[in-house]
Coordinates of C-alpha atoms and ligand atoms in Angstrom, one line a residue:
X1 CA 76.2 111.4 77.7
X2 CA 79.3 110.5 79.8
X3 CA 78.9 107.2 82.2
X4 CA 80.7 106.5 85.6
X5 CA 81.3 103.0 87.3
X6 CA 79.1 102.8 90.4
X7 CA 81.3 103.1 93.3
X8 CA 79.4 99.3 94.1
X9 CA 80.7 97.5 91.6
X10 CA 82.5 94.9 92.5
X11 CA 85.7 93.7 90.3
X12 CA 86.9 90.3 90.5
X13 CA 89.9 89.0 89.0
X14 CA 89.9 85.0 88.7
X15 CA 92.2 82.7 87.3
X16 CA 90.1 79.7 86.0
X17 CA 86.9 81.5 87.6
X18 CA 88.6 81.4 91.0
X19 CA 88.9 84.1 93.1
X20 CA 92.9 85.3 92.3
X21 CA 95.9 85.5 94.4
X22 CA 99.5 85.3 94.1
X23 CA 99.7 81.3 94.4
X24 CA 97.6 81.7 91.5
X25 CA 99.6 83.7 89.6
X26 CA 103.7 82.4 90.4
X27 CA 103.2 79.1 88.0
X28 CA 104.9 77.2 90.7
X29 CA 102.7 77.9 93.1
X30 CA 99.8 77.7 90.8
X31 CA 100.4 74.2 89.3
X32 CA 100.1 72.9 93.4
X33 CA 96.9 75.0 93.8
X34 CA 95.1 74.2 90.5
X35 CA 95.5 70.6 91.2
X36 CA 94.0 71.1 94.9
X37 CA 91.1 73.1 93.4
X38 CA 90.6 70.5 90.8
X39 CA 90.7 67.7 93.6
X40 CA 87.9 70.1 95.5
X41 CA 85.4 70.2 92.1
X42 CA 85.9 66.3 91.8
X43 CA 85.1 65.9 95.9
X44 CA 81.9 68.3 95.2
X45 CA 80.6 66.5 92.0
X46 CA 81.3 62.8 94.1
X47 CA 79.1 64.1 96.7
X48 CA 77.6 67.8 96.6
X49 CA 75.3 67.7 99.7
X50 CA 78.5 66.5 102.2
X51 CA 79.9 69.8 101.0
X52 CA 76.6 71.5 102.0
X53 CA 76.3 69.9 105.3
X54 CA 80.0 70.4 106.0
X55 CA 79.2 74.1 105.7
X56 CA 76.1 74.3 108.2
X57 CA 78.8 73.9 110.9
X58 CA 80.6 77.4 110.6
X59 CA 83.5 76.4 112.0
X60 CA 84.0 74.5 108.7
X61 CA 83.7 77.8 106.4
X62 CA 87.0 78.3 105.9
X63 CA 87.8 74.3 105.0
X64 CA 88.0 72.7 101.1
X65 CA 84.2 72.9 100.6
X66 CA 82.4 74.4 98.0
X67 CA 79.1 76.7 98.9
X68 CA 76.9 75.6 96.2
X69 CA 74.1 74.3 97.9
X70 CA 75.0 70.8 96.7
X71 CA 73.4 72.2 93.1
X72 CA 74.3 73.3 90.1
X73 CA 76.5 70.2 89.2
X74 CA 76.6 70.6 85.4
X75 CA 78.6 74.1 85.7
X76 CA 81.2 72.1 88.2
X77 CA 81.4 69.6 85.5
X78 CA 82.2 72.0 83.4
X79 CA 84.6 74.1 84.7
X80 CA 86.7 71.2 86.0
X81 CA 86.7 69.3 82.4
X82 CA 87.5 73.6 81.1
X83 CA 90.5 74.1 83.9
X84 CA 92.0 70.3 82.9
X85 CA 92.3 71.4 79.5
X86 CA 93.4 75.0 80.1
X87 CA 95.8 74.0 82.5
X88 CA 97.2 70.4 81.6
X89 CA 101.0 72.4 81.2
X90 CA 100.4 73.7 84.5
X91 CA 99.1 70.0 86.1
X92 CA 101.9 68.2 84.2
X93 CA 104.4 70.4 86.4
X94 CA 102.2 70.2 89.5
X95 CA 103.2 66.1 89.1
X96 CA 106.7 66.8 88.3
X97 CA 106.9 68.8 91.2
X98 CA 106.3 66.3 93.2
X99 CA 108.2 63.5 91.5
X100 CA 111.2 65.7 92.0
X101 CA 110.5 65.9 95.9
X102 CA 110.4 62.0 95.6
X103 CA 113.5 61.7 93.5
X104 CA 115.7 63.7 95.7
X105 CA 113.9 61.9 98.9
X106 CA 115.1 58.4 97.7
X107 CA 119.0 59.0 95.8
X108 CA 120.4 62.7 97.5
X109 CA 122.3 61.8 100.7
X110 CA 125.1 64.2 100.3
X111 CA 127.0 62.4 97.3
X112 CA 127.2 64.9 94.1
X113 CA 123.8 65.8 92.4
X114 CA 125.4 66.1 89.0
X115 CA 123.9 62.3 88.2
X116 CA 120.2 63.2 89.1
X117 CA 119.5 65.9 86.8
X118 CA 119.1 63.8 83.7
X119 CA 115.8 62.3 86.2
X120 CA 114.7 65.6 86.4
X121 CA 111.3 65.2 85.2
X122 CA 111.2 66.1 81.7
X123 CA 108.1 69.4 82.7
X124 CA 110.7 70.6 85.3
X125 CA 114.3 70.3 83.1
X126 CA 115.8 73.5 82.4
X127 CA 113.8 75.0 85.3
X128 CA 115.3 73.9 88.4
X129 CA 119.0 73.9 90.5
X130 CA 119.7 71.2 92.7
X131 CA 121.4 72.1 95.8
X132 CA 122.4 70.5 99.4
X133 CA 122.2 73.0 102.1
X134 CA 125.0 72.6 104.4
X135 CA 123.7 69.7 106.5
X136 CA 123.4 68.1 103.3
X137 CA 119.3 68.2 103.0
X138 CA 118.7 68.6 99.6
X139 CA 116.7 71.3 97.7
X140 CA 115.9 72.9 94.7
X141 CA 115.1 76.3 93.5
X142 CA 113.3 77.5 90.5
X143 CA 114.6 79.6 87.6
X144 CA 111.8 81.9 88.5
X145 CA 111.9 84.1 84.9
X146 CA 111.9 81.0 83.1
X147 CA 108.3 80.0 84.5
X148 CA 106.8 82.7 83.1
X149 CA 105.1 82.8 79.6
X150 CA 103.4 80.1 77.2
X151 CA 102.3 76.9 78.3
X152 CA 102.5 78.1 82.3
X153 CA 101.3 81.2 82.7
X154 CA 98.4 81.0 80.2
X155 CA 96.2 84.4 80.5
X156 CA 94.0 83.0 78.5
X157 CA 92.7 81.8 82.3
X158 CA 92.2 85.1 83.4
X159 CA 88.7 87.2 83.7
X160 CA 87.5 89.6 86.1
X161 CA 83.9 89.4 87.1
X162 CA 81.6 92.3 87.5
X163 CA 78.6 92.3 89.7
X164 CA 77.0 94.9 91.9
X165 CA 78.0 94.7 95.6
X166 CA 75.3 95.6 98.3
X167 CA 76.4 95.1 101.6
X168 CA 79.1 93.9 103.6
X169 CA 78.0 89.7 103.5
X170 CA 80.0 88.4 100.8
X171 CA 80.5 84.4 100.2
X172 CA 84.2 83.0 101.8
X173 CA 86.0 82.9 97.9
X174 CA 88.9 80.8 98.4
X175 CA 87.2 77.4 98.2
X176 CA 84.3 77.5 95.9
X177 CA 84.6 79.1 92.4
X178 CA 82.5 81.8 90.8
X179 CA 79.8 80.5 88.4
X180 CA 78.4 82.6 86.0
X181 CA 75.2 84.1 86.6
X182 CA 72.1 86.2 85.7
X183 CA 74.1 89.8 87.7
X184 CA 77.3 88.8 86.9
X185 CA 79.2 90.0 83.8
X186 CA 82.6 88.5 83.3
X187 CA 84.7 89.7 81.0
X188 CA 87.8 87.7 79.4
X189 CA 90.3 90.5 80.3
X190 CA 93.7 89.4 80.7
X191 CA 95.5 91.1 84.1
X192 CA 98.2 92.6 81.8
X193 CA 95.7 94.5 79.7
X194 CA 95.7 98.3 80.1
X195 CA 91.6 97.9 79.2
X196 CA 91.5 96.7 82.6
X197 CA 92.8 99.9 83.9
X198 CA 90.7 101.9 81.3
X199 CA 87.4 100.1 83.3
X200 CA 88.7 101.7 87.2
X201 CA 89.2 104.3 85.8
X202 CA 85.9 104.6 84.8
X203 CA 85.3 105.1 88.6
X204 CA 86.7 108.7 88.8
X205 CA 86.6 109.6 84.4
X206 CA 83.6 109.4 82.6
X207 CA 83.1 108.2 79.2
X208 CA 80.6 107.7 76.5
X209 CA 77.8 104.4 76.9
X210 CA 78.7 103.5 73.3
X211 CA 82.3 103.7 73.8
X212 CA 82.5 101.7 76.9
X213 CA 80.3 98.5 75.2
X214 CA 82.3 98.4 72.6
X215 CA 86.0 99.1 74.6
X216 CA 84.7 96.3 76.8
X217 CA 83.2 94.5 73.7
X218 CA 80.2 93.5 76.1
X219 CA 78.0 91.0 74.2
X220 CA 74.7 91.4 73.3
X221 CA 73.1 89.5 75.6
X222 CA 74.9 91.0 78.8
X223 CA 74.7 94.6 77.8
X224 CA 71.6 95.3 80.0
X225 CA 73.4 93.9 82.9
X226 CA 76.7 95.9 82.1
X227 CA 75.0 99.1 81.5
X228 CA 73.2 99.2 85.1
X229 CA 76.8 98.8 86.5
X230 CA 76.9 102.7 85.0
X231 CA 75.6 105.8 85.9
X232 CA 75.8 109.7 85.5
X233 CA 76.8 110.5 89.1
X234 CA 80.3 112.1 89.3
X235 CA 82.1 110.5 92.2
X236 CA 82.4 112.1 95.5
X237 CA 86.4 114.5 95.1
X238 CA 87.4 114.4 98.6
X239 CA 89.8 117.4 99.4
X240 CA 94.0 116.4 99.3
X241 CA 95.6 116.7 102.5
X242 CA 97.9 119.6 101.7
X243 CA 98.8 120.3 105.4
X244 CA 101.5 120.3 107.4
X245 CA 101.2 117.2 109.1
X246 CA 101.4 113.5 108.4
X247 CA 97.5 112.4 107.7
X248 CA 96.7 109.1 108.8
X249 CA 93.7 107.5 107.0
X250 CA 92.7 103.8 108.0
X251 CA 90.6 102.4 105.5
X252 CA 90.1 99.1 107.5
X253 CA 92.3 95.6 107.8
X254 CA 95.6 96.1 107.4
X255 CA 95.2 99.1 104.5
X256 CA 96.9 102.4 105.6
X257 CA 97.5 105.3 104.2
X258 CA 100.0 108.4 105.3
X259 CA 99.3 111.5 103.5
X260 CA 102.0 114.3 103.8
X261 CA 102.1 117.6 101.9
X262 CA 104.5 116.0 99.5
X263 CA 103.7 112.6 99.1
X264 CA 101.1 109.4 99.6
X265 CA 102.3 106.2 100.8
X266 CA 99.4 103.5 101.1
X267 CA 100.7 100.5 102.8
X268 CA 98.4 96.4 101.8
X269 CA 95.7 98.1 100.0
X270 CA 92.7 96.4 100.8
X271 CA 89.6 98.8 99.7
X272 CA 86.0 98.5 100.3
X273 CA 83.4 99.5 97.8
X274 CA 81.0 101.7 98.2
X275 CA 77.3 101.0 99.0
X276 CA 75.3 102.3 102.5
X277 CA 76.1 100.6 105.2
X278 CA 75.9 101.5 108.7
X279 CA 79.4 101.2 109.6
X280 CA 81.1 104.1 107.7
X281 CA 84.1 103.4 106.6
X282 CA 86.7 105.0 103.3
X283 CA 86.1 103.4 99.8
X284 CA 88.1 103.9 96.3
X285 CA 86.5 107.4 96.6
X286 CA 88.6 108.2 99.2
X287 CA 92.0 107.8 98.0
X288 CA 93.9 110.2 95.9
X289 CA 93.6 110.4 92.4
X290 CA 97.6 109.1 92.3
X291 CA 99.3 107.4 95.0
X292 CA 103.1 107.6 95.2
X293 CA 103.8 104.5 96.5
X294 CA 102.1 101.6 97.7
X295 CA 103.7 99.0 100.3
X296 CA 103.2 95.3 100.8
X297 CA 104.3 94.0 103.7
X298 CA 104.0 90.1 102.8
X299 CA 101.9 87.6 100.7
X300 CA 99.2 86.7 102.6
X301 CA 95.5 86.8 100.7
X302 CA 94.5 90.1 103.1
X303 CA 97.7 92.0 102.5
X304 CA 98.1 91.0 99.2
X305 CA 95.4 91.4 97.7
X306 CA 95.2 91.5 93.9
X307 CA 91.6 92.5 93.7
X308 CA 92.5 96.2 95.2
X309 CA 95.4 96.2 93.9
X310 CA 94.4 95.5 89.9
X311 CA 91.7 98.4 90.5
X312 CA 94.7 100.9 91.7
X313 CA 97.4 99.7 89.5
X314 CA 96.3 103.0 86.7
X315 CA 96.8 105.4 89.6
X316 CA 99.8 103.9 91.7
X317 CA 103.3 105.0 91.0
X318 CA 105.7 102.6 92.4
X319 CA 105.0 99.3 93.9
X320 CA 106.9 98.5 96.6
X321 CA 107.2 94.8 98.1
X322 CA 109.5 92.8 100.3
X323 CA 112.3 90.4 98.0
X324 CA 111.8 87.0 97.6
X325 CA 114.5 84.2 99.0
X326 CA 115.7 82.3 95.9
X327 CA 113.3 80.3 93.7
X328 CA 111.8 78.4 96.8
X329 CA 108.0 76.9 95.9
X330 CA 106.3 78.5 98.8
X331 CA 108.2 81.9 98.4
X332 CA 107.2 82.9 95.2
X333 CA 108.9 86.8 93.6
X334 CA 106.5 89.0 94.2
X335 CA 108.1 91.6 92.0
X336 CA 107.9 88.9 89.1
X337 CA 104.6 87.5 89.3
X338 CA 103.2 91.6 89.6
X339 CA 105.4 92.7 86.4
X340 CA 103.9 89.5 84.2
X341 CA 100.3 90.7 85.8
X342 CA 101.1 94.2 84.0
X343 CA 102.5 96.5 87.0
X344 CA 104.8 98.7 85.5
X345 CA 107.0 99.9 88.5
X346 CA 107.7 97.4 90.6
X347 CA 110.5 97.6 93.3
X348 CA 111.8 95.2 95.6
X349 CA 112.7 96.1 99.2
X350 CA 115.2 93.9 101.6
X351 CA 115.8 94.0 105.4
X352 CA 117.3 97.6 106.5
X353 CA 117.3 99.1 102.7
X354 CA 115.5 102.4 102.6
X355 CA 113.9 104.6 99.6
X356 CA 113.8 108.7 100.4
X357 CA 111.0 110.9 100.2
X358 CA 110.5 114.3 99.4
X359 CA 110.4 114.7 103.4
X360 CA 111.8 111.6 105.3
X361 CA 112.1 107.8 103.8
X362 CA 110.5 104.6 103.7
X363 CA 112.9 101.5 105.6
X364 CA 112.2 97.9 105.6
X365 CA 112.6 96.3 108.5
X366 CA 112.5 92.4 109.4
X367 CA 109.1 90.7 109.5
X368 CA 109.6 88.0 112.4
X369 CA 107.0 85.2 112.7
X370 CA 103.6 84.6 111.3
X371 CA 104.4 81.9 108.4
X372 CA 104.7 78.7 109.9
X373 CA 108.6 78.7 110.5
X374 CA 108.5 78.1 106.3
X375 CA 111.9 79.6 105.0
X376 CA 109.7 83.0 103.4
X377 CA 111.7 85.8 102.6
X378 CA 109.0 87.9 101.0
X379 CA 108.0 89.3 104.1
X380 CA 108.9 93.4 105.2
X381 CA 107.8 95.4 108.1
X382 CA 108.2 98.9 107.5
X383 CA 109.5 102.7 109.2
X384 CA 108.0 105.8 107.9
X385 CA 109.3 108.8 108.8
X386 CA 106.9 111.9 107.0
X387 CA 106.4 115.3 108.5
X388 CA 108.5 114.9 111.5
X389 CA 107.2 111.6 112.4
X390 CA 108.4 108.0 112.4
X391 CA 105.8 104.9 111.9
X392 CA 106.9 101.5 112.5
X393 CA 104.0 99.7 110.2
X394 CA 104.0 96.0 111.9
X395 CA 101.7 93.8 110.3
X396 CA 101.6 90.4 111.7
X397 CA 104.9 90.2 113.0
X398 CA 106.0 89.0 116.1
X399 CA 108.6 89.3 118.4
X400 CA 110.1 86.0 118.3
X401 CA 113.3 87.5 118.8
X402 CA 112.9 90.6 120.5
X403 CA 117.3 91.3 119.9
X404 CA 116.1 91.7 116.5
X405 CA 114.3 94.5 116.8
X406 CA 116.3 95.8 119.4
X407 CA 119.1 96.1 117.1
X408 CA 117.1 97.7 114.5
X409 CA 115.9 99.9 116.8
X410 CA 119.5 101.3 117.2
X411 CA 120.3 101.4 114.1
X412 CA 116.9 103.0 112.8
X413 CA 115.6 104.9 115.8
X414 CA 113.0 105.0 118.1
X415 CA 109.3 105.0 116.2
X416 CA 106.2 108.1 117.4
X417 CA 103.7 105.9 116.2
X418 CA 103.5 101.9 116.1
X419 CA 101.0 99.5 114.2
X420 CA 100.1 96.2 114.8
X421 CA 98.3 93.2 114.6
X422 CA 97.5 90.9 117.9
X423 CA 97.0 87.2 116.2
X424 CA 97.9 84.6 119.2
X425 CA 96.2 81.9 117.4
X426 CA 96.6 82.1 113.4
X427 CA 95.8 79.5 110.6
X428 CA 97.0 76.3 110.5
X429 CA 100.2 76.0 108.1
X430 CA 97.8 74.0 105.5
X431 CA 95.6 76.8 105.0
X432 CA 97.7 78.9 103.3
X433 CA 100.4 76.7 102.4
X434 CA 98.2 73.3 102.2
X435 CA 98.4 72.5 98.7
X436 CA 102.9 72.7 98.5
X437 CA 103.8 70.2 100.6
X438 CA 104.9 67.3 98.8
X439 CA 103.2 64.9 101.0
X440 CA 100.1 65.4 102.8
X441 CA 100.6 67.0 106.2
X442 CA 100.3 65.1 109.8
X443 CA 97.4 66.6 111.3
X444 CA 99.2 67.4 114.7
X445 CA 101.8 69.0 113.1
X446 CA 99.6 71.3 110.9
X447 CA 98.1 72.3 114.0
X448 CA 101.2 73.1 115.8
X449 CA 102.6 75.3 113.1
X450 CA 100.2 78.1 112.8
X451 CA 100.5 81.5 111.1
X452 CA 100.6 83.0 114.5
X453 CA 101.8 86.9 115.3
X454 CA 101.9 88.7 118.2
X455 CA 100.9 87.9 121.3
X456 CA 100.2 90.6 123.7
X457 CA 103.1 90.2 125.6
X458 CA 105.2 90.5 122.2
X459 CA 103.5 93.6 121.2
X460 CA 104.4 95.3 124.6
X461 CA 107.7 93.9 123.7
X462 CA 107.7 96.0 120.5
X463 CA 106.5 99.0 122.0
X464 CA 108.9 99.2 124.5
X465 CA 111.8 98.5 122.3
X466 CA 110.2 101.2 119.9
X467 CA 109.8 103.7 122.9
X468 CA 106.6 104.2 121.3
X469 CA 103.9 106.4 123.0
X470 CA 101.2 105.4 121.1
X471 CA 100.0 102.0 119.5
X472 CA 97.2 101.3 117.0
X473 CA 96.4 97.6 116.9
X474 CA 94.9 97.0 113.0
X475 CA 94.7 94.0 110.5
X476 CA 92.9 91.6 113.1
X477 CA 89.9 91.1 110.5
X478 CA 87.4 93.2 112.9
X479 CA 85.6 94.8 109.5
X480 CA 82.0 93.8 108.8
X481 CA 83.2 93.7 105.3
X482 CA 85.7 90.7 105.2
X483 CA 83.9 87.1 106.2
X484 CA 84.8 86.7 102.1
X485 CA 88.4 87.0 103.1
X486 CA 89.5 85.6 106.5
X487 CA 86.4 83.3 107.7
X488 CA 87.4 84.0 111.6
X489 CA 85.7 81.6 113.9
X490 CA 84.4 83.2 117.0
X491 CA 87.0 81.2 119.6
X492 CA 89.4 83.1 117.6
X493 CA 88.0 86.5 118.0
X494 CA 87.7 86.1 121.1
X495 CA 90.7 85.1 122.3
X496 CA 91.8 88.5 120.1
X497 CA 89.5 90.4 122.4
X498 CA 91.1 89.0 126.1
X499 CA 94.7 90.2 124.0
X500 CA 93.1 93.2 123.1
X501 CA 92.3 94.1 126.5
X502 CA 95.9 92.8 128.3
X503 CA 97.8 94.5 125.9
X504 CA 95.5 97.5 126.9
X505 CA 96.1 97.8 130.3
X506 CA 99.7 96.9 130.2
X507 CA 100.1 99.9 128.2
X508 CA 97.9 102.0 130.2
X509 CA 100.2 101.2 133.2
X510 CA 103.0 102.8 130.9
X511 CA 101.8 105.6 130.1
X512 CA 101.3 104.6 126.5
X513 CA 98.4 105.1 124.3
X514 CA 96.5 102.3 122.8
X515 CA 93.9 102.5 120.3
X516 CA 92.0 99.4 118.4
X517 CA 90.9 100.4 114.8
X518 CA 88.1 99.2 113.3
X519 CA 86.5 100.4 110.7
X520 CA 87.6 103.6 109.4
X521 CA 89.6 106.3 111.4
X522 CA 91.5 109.5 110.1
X523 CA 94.1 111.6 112.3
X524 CA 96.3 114.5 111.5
X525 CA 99.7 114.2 113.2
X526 CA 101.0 117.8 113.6
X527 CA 104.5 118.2 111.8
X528 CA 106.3 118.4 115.2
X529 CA 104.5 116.1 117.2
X530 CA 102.2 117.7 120.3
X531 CA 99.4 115.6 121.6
X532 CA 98.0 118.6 122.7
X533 CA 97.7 120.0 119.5
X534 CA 97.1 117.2 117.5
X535 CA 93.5 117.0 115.5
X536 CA 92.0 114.3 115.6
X537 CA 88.8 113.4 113.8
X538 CA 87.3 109.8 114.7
X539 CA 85.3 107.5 112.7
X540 CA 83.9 104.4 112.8
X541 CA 83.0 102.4 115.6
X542 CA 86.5 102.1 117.9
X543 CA 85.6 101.6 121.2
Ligands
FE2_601 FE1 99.8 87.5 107.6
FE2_602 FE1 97.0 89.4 108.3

């Protein structure tokens, strides 16, 4: 008898039982944020019931504070005495990190550097340049490759944990790690290892009960609990789009994807499961068995998201992402740290470069705004242009400097179709970047330097430069299905809404179309574009 994954089965990857992301995987990055998660443990094991007051007050869900109930102390104690001695390479560079910051603080003020590199300390020698930039701030830059490997990248702190997923409430991950647990099955499956991609692909290929236990080599004592992850059901075989036009399919967030006749772009997969709901949306089920290409448009947690992305990596052909500066700590290569986590095609994108498709191409385009004025590189906006009709895929950009997109606009064209984000008020800089700053950060200044995108006035901006006619405003975090991910408060959502609706009617005063996505949403844009003839079949909620 041949056995499926239940499309609600939930796949976790974790690094040191953490929910996993790329500042968890680039070792630089992860030596800052395993010592910030360890300094969270120690604050929850000093005193466990501040952590559960602090979250009664949901503007605090979101904040350093673990969602244990104040209980189940001896597993904390454990896991932070398991990740000190899993990770003391990785902590030992954390420290050198920032001794170096205080090294170059105190002796480099523009005189030659040659004298501090034997004070390099000794974790970070042979790792690092020095370097002035030209005001004569100094710097340095990490050998990037080098990182990689025994002691720093230690898979041996990888697992992915498998539970069944109900409904759409799921606990905020990023600050409280995931215990183990009477429904939960983890499994010690390095990233890299193609078993992992044998297990989603149970999703659409069966296989034998027996074979799976022991391909998984599920103990004895969680077999029960694997085997009613399993079932008998074939999953649901959508039909291709093998039209003429360019299929649009939102599957919520920021998670596109274009379907032509020829070929299948999905742009920051980030996939629901599948269990009933009453807000329909598209699951794994409903993407194609292979996907040509998938597109990241920058590192933040709900564009980049490794849990998606793990579960697709058997059926995704190339992976496309924006380049990295040069070795800077808070712009880790995203085309490194995905190779070392076992994606085999991995191509890097930069401003204005372009790949070709079987009918059009793919062109990056900058990515203004939405990091904190942090020098990030590893950021991409993108053009499509697929069956006769050009997408400029936005993101959370921001039209900081409109010039900039005017002169792409000449040199790439005018865009059908736009999509973007409206996010006046992001994150403060710490809580994404918190843990890399060498010092801690002034509270005012945190709070000045948000993660903010477009305003509405910026996105009419864009659309007029764009000479679009229509807009879809996406990745605002409106899905039921992602409190685990962006913890919005409702001042925030709000103040989305009021942009919503003044982006709306400035639009509506220019004749151009404006459409809010939540949820799920599928269009057919007819080869040569004609509103009149255009199907459209609509999903979901939108207003
Ligand atoms: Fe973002
Ligand atoms: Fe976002």
């Amino acid at each position: 008898m041949s056995h499926y994954l239940k499309p609600n089965v939930q796949i976790e990857p974790l690094v040191n039982q953490w929910h996993a992301h790329l500042f968890l995987i680039a070792p630089q990055a992860a030596a800052l944020f395993t010592q910030a998660q360890l300094g969270i443990l120690k604050s929850y094991l000093q005193m466990p019931m501040a952590h559960a007051a602090a979250l009664r007050d949901p503007t605090k869900v979101g904040g350093p504070f673990i969602d244990l109930k104040g209980e189940r102390l001896a597993e904390v104690r454990a896991l932070k005495a398991d990740t000190e001695r899993r990770s003391e390479a990785l902590l030992g560079l954390a420290d050198a990190i920032k001794e170096l910051f205080g090294l170059l603080g105190q002796h480099a003020h523009g005189q030659p550097l040659a004298a501090l590199y034997a004070q390099i300390p000794e974790a970070l020698k042979g790792l690092v340049e020095l370097s002035y930039d030209l005001r004569h701030k100094p710097g340095f830059r990490f050998f990037e490759p080098l990182l990689y490997g025994e002691p720093l990248q230690d898979a041996s702190r990888q697992s992915v944990a498998l539970t069944h997923i109900e409904g759409d409430h799921r606990p905020f991950i990023f600050s409280t790690p995931r215990l183990p647990g009477p429904d939960v099955v983890h499994l010690p499956l390095r990233f890299d290892s193609p078993r992992l991609d044998d297990l989603c692909r149970l999703r659409r290929q069966p296989a034998p009960l027996g074979e799976i236990l022991e391909r998984f080599e599920v103990p004895q004592s969680e077999r029960e609990t694997f085997t009613s992850f399993l079932w008998q059901r074939p999953p649901r075989r959508p039909p291709a789009h093998d039209g003429d036009g360019l299929r649009m399919r939102y599957f919520g967030h920021a998670c596109v994807l274009f379907e032509s006749a020829g070929v299948s772009i999905l742009i920051d997969p980030l996939i629901s499961y599948g269990y009933p709901s009453p807000v329909e949306r598209f699951t794994f089920e409903d993407l194609p068995p292979f996907i040509d290409y998938v597109l990241i448009t920058h590192a933040h947690h709900d564009h980049l998201v490794l849990e998606s992305l793990l579960q697709l990596r058997e059926r995704i052909g190339t992976l496309v992402v924006p380049r990295a500066g040069q070795g800077l700590l808070q712009d880790p290569s995203l085309k490194l740290a995905l190779q070392r986590i076992g994606f085999p095609r991995v191509v890097e994108i930069d401003d204005m470069e372009s790949l070709s498709l079987p009918d059009g191409f793919v062109q990056a385009i900058p990515f203004l705004g939405e990091h904190c004025d942090l020098s990030i590189r590893a950021k991409a906006a993108y053009l499509l242009r697929m069956a006769g009709q050009t997408v400029v895929v936005l993101a959370d950009s921001s039209s900081l400097s409109p010039e900039v997109y005017e002169r792409v606009r000449r040199e790439a064209g005018k865009a059908d179709l736009m999509l973007l984000g409206l996010e006046p008020i992001g994150a403060p800089m710490s809580w994404a970047y918190g843990p890399l700053f060498p010092e801690k950060l002034n509270r005012a200044l945190d709070q000045q330097r948000r993660s903010n995108g477009a305003d509405s006035a910026s996105a009419l901006r864009l659309a007029e430069i764009f000479q679009c006619k229509r807009v879809f405003l996406y990745a605002m975090g409106l899905e039921p299905w992602l409190g685990y991910l962006m913890a919005l408060h409702p001042e925030h959502q709000s103040q989305s809404a009021r942009e919503v609706e003044a982006f709306t009617s400035a639009c509506s005063q220019r004749g151009v179309a404006v459409e809010l996505l939540r949820a799920k949403k599928e269009i057919v844009f007819p080869s040569a574009f004609d509103a009149k003839h255009e199907s459209l079949i609509s999903h979901g909620r939108c207003p």
